[in-house]
Short mmCIF file of C-alpha atoms in Angstrom, two decimals:
data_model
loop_
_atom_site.label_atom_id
_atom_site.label_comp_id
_atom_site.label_asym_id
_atom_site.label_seq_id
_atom_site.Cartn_x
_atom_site.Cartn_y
_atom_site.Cartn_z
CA UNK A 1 -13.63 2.00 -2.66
CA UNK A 2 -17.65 1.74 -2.00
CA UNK A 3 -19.45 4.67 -2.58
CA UNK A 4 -20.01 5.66 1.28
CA UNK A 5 -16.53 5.08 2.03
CA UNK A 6 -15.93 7.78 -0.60
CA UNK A 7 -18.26 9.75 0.73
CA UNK A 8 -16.74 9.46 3.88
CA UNK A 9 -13.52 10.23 2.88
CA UNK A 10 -14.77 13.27 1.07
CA UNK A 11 -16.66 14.31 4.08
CA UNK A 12 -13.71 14.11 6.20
CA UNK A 13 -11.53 15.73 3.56
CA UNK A 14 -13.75 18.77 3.32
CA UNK A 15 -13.87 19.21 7.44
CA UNK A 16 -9.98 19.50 7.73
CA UNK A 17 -10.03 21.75 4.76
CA UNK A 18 -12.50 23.73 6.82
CA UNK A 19 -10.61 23.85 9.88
CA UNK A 20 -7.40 24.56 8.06
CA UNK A 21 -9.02 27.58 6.44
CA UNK A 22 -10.36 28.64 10.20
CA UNK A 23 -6.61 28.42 11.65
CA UNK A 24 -5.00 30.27 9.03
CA UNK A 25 -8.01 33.13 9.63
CA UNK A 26 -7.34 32.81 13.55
CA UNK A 27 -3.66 32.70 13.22
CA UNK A 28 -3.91 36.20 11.32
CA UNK A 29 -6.49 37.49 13.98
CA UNK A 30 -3.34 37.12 16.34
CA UNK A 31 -0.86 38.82 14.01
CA UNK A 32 -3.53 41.96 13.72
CA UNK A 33 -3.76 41.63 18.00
CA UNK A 34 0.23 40.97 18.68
CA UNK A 35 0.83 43.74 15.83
CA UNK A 36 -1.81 46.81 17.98
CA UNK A 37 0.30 45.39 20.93
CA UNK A 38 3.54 46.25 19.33
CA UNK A 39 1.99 49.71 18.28
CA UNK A 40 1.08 50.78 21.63
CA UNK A 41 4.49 49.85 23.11
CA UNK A 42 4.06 46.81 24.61
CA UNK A 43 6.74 44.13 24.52
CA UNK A 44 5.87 41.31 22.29
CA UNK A 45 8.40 38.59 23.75
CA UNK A 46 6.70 39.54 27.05
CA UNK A 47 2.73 39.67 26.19
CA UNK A 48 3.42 35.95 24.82
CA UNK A 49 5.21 34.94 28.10
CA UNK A 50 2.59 36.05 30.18
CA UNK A 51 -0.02 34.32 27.97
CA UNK A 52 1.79 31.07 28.18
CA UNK A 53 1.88 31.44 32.15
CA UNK A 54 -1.61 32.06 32.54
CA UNK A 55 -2.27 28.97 31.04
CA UNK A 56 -0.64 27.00 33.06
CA UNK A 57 -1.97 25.09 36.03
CA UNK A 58 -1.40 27.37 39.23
CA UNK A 59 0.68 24.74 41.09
CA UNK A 60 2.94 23.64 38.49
CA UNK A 61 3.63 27.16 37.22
CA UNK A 62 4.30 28.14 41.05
CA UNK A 63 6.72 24.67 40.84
CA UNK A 64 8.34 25.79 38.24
CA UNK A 65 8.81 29.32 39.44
CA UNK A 66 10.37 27.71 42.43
CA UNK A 67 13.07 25.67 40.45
CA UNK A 68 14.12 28.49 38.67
CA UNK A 69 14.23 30.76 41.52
CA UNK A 70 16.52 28.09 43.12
CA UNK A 71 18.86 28.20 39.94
CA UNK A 72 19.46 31.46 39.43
CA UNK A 73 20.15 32.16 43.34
CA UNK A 74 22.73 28.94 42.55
CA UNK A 75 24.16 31.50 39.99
CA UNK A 76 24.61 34.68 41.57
CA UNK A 77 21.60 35.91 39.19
CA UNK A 78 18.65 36.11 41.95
CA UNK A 79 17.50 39.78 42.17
CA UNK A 80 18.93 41.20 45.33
CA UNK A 81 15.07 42.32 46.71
CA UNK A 82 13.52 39.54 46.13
CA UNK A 83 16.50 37.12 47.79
CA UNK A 84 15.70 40.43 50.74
CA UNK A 85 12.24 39.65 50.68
CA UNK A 86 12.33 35.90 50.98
CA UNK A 87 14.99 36.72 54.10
CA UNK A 88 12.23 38.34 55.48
#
C-alpha cells in the first residue's frame, strides 16, 4: 500500500473511531434523560412512542393513524368515544 493510501486509511480509521466514541457518549446522554424520565413518573414505553411519532412526516403518520384506526374498529377494539366522536 503507498504511503497516502495508508494515510488515508488511517485517516479514515481514526474518524469512525471518533464517531464511535461520540455515539457511545450520546447513547449514554439518553440513558441519563430516559432514566430522570423514569424518576419523575413518566412512562418510558410511552416517551419513546411519542418521540418516534413526532418524527414522522405529518401525512404519513396521520395515514397510518387511519389504518390502524380502521383495524381495531374491524376488531371490536376502537374506543367507544372516539368511534362517538367520528359519528358525530
Amino acid at each position: 500500500m503507498q504511503t497516502s493510501a495508508k494515510d488515508q486509511l488511517r485517516t479514515i480509521v481514526a474518524r469512525v473511531e471518533r464517531l464511535e466514541e461520540e455515539k457511545a457518549a450520546l447513547a449514554a446522554d439518553l440513558r441519563e434523560v430516559y432514566a430522570e424520565a423514569k424518576g419523575n413518573g413518566f412512562d418510558i414505553k410511552a416517551l419513546k412512542s411519542v418521540i418516534r411519532i413526532r418524527k414522522q412526516d405529518e401525512n404519513k403518520r396521520r395515514d397510518e393513524e387511519a389504518v390502524l384506526t380502521t383495524y381495531l374498529h374491524a376488531l371490536g377494539m376502537a374506543d367507544p368515544a372516539e368511534a362517538e366522536a367520528e359519528a358525530a
